[in-house]
PDB file of C-alpha atoms in Angstrom:
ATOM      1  CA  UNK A 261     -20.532   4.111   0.686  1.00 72.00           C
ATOM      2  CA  UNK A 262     -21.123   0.539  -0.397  1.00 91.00           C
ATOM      3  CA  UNK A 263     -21.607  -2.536   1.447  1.00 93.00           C
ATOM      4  CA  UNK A 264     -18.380  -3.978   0.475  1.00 96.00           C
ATOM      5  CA  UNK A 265     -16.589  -0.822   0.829  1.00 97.00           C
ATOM      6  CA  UNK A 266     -17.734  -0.454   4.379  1.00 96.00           C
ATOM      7  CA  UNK A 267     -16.571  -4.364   5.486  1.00 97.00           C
ATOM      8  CA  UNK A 268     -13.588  -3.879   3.059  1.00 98.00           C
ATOM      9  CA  UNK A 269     -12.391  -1.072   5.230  1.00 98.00           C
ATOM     10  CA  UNK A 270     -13.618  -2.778   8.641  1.00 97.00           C
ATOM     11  CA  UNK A 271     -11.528  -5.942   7.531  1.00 98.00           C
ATOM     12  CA  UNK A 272      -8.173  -3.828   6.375  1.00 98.00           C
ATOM     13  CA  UNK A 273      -8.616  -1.774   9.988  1.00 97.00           C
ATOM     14  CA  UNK A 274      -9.212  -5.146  11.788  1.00 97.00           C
ATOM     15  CA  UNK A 275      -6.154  -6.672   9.703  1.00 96.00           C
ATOM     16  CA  UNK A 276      -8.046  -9.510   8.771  1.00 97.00           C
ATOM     17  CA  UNK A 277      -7.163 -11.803   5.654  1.00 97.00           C
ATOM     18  CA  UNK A 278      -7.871 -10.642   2.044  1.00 98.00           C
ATOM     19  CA  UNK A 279      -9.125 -14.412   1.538  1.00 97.00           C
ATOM     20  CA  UNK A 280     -11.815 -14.099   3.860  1.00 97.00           C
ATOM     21  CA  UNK A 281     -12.936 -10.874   2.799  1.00 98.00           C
ATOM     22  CA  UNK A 282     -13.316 -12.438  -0.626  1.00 98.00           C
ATOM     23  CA  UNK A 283     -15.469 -15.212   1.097  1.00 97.00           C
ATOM     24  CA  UNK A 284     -17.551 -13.075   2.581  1.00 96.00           C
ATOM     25  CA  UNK A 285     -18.232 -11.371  -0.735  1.00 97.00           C
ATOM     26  CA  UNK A 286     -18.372 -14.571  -2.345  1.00 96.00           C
ATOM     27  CA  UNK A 287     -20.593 -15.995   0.138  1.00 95.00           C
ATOM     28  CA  UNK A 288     -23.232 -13.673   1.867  1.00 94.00           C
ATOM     29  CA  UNK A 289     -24.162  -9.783   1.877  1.00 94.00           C
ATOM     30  CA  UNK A 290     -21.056  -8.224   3.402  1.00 94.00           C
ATOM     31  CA  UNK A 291     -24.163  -5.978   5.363  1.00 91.00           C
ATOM     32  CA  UNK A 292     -23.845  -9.268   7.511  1.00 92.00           C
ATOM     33  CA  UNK A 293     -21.074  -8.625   9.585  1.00 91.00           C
ATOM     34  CA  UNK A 294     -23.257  -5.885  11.315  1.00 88.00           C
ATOM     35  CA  UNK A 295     -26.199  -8.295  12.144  1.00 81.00           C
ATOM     36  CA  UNK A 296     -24.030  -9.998  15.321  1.00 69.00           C
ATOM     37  CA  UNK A 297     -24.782 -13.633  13.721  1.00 67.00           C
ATOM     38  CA  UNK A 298     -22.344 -16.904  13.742  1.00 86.00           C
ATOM     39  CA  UNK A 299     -21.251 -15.628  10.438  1.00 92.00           C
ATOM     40  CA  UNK A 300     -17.430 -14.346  11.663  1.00 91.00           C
ATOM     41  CA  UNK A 301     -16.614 -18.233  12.758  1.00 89.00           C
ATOM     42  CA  UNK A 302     -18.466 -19.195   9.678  1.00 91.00           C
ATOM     43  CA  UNK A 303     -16.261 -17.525   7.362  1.00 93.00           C
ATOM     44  CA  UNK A 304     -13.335 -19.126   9.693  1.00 93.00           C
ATOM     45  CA  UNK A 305     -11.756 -16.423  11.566  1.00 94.00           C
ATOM     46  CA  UNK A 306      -9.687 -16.992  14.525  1.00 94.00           C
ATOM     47  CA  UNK A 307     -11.301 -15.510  18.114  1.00 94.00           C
ATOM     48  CA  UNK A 308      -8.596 -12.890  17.645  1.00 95.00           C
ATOM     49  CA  UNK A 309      -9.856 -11.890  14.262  1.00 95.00           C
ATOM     50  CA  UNK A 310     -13.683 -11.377  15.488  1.00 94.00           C
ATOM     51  CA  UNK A 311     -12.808  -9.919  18.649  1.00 94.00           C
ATOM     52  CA  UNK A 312     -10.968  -7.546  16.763  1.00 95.00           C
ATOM     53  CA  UNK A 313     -13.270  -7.193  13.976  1.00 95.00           C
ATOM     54  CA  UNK A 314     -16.144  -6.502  16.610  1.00 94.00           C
ATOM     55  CA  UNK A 315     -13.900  -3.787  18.187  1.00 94.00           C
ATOM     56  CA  UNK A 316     -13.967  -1.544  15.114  1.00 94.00           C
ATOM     57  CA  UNK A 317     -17.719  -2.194  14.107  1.00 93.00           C
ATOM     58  CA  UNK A 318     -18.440  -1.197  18.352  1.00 93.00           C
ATOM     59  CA  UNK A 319     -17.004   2.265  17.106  1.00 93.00           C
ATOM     60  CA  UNK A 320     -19.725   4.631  16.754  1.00 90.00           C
ATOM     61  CA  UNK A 321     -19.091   6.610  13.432  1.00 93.00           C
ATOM     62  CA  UNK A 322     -15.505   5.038  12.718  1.00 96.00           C
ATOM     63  CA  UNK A 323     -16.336   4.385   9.105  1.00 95.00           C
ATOM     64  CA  UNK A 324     -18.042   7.805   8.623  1.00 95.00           C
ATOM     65  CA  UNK A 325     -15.218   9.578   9.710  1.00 96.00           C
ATOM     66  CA  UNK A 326     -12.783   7.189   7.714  1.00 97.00           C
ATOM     67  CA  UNK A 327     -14.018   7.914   4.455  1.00 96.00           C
ATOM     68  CA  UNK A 328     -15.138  11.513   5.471  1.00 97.00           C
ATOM     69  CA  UNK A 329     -11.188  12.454   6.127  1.00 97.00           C
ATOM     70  CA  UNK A 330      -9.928   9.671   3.267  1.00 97.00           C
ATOM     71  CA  UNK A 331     -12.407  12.199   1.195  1.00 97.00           C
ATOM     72  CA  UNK A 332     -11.254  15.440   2.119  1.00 97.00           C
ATOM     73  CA  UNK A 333      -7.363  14.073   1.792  1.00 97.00           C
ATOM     74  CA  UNK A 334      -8.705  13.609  -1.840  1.00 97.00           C
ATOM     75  CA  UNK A 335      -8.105   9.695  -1.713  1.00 97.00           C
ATOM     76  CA  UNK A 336     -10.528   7.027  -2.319  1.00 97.00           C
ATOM     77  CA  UNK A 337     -10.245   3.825  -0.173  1.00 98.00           C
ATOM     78  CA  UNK A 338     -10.199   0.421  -3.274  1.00 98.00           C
ATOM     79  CA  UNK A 339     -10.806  -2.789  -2.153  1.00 98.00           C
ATOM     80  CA  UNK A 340     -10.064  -6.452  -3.658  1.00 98.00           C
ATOM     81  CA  UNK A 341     -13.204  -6.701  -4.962  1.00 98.00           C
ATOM     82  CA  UNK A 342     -12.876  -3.484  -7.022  1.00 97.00           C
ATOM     83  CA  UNK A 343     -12.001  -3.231 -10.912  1.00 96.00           C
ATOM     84  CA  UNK A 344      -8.989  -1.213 -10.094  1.00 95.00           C
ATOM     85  CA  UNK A 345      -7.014  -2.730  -7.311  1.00 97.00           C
ATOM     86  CA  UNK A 346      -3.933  -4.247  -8.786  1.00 97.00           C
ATOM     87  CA  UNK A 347      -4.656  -7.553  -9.407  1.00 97.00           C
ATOM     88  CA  UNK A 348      -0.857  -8.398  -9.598  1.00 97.00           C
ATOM     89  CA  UNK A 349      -1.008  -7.697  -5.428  1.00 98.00           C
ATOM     90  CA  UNK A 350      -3.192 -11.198  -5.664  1.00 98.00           C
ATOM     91  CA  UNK A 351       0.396 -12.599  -5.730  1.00 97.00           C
ATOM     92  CA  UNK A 352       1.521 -12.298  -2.726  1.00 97.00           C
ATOM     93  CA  UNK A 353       0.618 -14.634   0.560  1.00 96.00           C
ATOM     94  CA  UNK A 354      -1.233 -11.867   2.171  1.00 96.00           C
ATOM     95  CA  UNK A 355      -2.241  -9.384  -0.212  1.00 98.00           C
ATOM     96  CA  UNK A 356      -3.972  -6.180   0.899  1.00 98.00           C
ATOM     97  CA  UNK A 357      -7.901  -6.314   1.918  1.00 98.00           C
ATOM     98  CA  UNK A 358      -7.804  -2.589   0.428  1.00 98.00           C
ATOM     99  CA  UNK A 359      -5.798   0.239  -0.915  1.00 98.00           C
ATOM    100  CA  UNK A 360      -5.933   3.953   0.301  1.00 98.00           C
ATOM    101  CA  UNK A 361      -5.229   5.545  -2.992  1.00 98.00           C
ATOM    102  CA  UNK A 362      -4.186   9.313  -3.514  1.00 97.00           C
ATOM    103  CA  UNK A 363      -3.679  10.012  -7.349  1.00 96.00           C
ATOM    104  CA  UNK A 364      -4.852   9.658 -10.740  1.00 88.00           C
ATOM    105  CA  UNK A 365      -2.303   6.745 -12.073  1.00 92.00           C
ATOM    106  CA  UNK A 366      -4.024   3.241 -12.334  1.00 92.00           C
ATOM    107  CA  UNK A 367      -1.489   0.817  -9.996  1.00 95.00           C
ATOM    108  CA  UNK A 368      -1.849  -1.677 -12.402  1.00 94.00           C
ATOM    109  CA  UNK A 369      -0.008  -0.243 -15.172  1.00 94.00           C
ATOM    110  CA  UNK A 370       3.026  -1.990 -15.612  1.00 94.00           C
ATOM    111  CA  UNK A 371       6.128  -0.342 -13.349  1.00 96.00           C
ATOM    112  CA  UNK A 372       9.720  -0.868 -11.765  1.00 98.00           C
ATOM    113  CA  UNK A 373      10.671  -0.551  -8.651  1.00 98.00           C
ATOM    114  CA  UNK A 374      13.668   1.296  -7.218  1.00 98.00           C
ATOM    115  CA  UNK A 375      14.703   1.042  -3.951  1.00 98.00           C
ATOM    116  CA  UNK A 376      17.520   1.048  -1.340  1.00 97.00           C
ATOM    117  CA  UNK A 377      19.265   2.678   1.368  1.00 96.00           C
ATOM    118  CA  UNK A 378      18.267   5.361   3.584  1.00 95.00           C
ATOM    119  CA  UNK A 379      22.274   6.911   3.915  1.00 96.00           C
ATOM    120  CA  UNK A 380      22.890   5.588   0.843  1.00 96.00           C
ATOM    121  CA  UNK A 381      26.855   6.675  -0.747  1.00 97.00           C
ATOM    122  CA  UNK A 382      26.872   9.359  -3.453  1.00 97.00           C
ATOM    123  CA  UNK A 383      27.672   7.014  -5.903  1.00 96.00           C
ATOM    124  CA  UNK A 384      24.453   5.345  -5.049  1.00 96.00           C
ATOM    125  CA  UNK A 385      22.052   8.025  -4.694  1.00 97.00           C
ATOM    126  CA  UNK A 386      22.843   8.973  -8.123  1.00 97.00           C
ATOM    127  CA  UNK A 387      22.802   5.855 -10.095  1.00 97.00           C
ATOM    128  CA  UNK A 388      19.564   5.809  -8.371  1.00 98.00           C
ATOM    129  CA  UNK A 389      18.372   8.979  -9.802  1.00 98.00           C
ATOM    130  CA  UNK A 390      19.760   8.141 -13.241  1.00 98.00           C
ATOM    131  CA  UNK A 391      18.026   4.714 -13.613  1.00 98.00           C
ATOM    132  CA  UNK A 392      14.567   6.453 -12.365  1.00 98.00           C
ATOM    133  CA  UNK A 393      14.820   9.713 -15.210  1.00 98.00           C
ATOM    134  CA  UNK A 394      16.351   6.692 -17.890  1.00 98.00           C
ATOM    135  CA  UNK A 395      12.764   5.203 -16.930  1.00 97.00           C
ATOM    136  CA  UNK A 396      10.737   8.363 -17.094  1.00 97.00           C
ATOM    137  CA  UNK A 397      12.180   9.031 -20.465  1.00 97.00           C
ATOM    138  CA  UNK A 398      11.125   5.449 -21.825  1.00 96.00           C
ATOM    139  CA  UNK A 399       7.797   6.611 -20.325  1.00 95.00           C
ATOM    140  CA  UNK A 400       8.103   3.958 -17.862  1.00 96.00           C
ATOM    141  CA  UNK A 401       6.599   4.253 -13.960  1.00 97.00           C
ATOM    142  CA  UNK A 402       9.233   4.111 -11.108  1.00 98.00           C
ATOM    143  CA  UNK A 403       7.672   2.569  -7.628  1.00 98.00           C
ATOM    144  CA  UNK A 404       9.083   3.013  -4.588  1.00 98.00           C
ATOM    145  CA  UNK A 405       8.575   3.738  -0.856  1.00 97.00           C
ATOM    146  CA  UNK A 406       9.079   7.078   0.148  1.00 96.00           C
ATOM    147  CA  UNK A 407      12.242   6.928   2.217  1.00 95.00           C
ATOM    148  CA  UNK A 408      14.905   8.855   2.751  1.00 96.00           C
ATOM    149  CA  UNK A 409      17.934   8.131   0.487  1.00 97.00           C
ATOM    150  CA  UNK A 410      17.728   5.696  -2.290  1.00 98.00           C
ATOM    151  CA  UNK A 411      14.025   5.955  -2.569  1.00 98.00           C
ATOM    152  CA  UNK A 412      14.050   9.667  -2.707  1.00 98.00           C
ATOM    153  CA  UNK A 413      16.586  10.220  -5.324  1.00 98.00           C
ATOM    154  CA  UNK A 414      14.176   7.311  -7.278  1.00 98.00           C
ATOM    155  CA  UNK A 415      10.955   9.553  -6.990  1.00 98.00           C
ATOM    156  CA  UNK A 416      13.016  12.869  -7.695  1.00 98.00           C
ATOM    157  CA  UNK A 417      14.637  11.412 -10.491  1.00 98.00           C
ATOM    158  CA  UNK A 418      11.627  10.333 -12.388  1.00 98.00           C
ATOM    159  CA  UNK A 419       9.652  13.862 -11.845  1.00 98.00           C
ATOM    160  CA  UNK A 420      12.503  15.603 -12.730  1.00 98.00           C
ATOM    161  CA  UNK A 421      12.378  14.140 -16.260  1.00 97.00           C
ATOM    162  CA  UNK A 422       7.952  14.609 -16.151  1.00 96.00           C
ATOM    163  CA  UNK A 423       7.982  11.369 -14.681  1.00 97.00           C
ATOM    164  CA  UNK A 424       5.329   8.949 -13.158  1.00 97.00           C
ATOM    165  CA  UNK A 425       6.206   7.675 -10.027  1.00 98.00           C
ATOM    166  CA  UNK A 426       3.824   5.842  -7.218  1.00 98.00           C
ATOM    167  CA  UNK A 427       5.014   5.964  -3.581  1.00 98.00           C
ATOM    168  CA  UNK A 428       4.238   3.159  -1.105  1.00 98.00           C
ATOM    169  CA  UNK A 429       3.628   4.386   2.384  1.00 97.00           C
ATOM    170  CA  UNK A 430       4.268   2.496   5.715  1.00 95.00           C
ATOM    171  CA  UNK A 431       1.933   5.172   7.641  1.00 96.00           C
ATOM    172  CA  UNK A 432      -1.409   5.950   6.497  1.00 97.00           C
ATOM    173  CA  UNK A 433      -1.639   8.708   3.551  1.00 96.00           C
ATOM    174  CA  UNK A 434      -2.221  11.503   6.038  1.00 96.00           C
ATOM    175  CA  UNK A 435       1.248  10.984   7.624  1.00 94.00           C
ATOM    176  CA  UNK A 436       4.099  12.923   5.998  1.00 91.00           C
ATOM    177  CA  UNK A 437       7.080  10.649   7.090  1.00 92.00           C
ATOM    178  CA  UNK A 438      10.009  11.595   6.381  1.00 93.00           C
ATOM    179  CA  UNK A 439       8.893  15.377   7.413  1.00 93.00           C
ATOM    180  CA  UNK A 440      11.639  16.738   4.947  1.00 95.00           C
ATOM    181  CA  UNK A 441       9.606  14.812   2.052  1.00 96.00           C
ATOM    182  CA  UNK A 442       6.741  16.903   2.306  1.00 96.00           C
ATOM    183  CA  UNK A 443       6.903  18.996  -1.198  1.00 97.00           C
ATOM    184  CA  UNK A 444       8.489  15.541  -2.730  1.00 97.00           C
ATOM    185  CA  UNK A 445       4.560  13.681  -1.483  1.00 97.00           C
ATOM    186  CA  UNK A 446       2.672  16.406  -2.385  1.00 96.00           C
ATOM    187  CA  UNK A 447       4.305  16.440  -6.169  1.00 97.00           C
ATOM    188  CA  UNK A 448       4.268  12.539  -6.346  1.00 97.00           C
ATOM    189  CA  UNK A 449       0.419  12.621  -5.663  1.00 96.00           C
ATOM    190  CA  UNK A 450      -0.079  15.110  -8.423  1.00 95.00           C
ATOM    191  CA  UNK A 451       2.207  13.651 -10.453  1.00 92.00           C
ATOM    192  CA  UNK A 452       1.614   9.951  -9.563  1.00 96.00           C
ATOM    193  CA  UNK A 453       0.120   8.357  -6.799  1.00 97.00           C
ATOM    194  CA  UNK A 454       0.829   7.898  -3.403  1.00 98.00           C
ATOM    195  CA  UNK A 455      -0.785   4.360  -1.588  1.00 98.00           C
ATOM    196  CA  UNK A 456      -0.766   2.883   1.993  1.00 98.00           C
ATOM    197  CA  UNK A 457      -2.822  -0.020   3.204  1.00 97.00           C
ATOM    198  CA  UNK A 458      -2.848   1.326   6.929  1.00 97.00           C
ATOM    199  CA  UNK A 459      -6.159   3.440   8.292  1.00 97.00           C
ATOM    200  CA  UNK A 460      -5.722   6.896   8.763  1.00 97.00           C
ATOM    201  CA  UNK A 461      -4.003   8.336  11.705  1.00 96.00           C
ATOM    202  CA  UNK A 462      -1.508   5.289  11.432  1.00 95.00           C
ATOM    203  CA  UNK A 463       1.890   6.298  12.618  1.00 92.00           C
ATOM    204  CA  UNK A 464       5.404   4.574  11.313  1.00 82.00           C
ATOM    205  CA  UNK A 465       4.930   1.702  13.328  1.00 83.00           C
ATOM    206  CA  UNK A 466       8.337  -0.625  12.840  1.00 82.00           C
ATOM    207  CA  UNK A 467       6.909  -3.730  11.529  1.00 82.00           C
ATOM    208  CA  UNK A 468       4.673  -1.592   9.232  1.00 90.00           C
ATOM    209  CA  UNK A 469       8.083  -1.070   6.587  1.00 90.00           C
ATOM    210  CA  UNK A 470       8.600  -4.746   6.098  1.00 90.00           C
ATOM    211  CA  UNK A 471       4.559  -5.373   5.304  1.00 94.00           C
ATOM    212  CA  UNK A 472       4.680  -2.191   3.213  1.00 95.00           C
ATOM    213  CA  UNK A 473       7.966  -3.806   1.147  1.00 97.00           C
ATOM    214  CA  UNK A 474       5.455  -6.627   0.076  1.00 97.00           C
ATOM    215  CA  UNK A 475       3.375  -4.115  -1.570  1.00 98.00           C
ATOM    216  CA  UNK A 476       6.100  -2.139  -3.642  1.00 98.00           C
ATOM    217  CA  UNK A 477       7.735  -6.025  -4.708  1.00 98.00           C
ATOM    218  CA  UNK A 478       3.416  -7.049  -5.776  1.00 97.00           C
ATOM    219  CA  UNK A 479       2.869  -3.857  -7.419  1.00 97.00           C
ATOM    220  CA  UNK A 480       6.283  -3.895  -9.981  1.00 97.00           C
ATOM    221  CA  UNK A 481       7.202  -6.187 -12.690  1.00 95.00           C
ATOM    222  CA  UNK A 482      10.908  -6.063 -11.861  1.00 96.00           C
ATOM    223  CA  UNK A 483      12.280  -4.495  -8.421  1.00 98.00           C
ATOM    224  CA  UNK A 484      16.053  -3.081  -9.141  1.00 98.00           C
ATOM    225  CA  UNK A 485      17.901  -2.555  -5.640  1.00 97.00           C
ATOM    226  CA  UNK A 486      20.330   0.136  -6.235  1.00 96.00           C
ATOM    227  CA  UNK A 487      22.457   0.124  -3.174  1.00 97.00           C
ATOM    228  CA  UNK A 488      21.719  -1.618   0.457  1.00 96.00           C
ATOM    229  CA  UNK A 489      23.220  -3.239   3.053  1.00 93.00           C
ATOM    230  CA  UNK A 490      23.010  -7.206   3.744  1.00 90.00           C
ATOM    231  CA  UNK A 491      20.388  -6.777   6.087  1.00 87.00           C
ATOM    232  CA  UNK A 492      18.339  -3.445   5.188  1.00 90.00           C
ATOM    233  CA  UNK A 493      14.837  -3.460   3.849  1.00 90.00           C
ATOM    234  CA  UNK A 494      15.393  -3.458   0.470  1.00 94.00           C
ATOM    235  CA  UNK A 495      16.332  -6.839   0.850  1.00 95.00           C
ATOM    236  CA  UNK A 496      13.604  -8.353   2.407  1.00 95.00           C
ATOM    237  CA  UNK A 497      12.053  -6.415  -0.658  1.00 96.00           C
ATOM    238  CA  UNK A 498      14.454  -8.124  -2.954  1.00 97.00           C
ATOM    239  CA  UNK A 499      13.344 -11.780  -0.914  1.00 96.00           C
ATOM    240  CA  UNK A 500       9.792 -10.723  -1.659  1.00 97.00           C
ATOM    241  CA  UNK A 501      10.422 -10.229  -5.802  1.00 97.00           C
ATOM    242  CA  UNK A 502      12.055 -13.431  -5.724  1.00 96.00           C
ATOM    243  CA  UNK A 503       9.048 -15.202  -4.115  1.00 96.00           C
ATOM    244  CA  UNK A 504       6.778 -13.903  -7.006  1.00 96.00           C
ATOM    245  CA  UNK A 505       9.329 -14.661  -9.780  1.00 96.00           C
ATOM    246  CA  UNK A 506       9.631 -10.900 -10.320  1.00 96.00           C
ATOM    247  CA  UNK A 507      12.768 -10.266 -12.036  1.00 97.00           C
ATOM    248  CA  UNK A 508      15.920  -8.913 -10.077  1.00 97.00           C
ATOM    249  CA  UNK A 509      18.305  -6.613 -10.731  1.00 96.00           C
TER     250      UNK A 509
END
């Protein structure tokens, strides 16, 4: 494990900005952060941030055991210094520190994303599917985040048709949430990929869906919302697109 793995995945844990990270690999040897220096209000974090920070370094074999069980979940941890994170996720206003990445499909391949309701009407759920195999066919990559309903039917529909479909997590990659979606995961990571931002052992927290809609609107080229209510997540993930100047449908 690198230098700048290790702090990338101290940093993501600690939720600390992406644009300090970067100044810290900009700036010094990321091996830094372990010396106890000034270098944490140097690089302008808030007494929050370090205190935080300083938590998860204080925990004896934390990163060992992080990329020891990201291993053996046969995931690799990217962060936003590496070749292969998605540059399009520089973006957004708070893109990722790092990626927790379980698959063999590059995220930066161009992609759509399909998303909606979780009780979503019939009528829905398969327009949904449709649109997602009408993608696979073209040999296009459908993005979306797991869910129950309109996401689902998204995911399924593109396999179904030999597909490539990424799913965005908002628990960590060794969480299975939805439980029913358990086969549906384990085909998308063979298939496709399957990516969170959140550390291992990171349950469905509430505000975690919202950050993890950011993700699926950074990583697509267009975002189509198939059916949702007024207020659901899929709109804040239609908000998001809009904010890039992703296109909308």
């Amino acid at each position: 494990m690198n230098d700048i793995t290790k702090a990338g995945l101290l940093f993501n844990a600690a939720n600390i900005p992406c644009s300090l990270f970067m100044r810290l690999c900009d700036e010094h040897d990321p091996n830094e952060i372990f010396s106890g220096s000034g270098l944490l209000e140097e690089l302008g974090m808030t007494e929050a941030q370090a205190s935080r920070l300083t938590d998860f370094i204080a925990k004896d074999g934390w990163l060992e055991r992080e990329m020891e069980i990201t291993r053996k979940l046969g995931a690799r941890f990217i962060t936003a210094k590496d070749l292969d994170y998605p540059v399009k996720l520089f973006d957004l206003k708070r893109p990722p520190v790092g990626l927790y990445v379980k698959g063999k499909i590059s995220l930066s391949f161009p992609s759509v994303a399909l998303v909606g309701t979780r009780t979503p009407s019939q009528y829905g759920q398969d327009t949904a599917s449709q649109l997602a195999k009408a993608l696979a066919k073209s040999g296009g990559i459908t993005v979306s985040g797991g869910a129950q309903g309109i996401d689902s039917a998204a995911h399924r529909g593109s396999l179904s048709e030999d597909g490539i479909t990424i799913a965005v997590f908002g628990t960590s990659i060794d969480r299975v949430y939805p439980a029913e979606n358990k086969d549906l995961f384990a085909r998308i990571a063979e298939r496709g990929t399957v990516v969170s931002e959140y550390p291992i052992g990171s349950a469905g927290e509430g505000w975690h869906f919202p950050e993890r809609n950011r993700l699926i609107a950074g990583l697509a080229s267009r975002v189509v919302i198939a059916e949702a209510g007024e207020k659901s997540g899929a709109m804040i993930t239609a908000r998001y697109a809009q904010e890039l100047g992703r296109e909308l449908w």
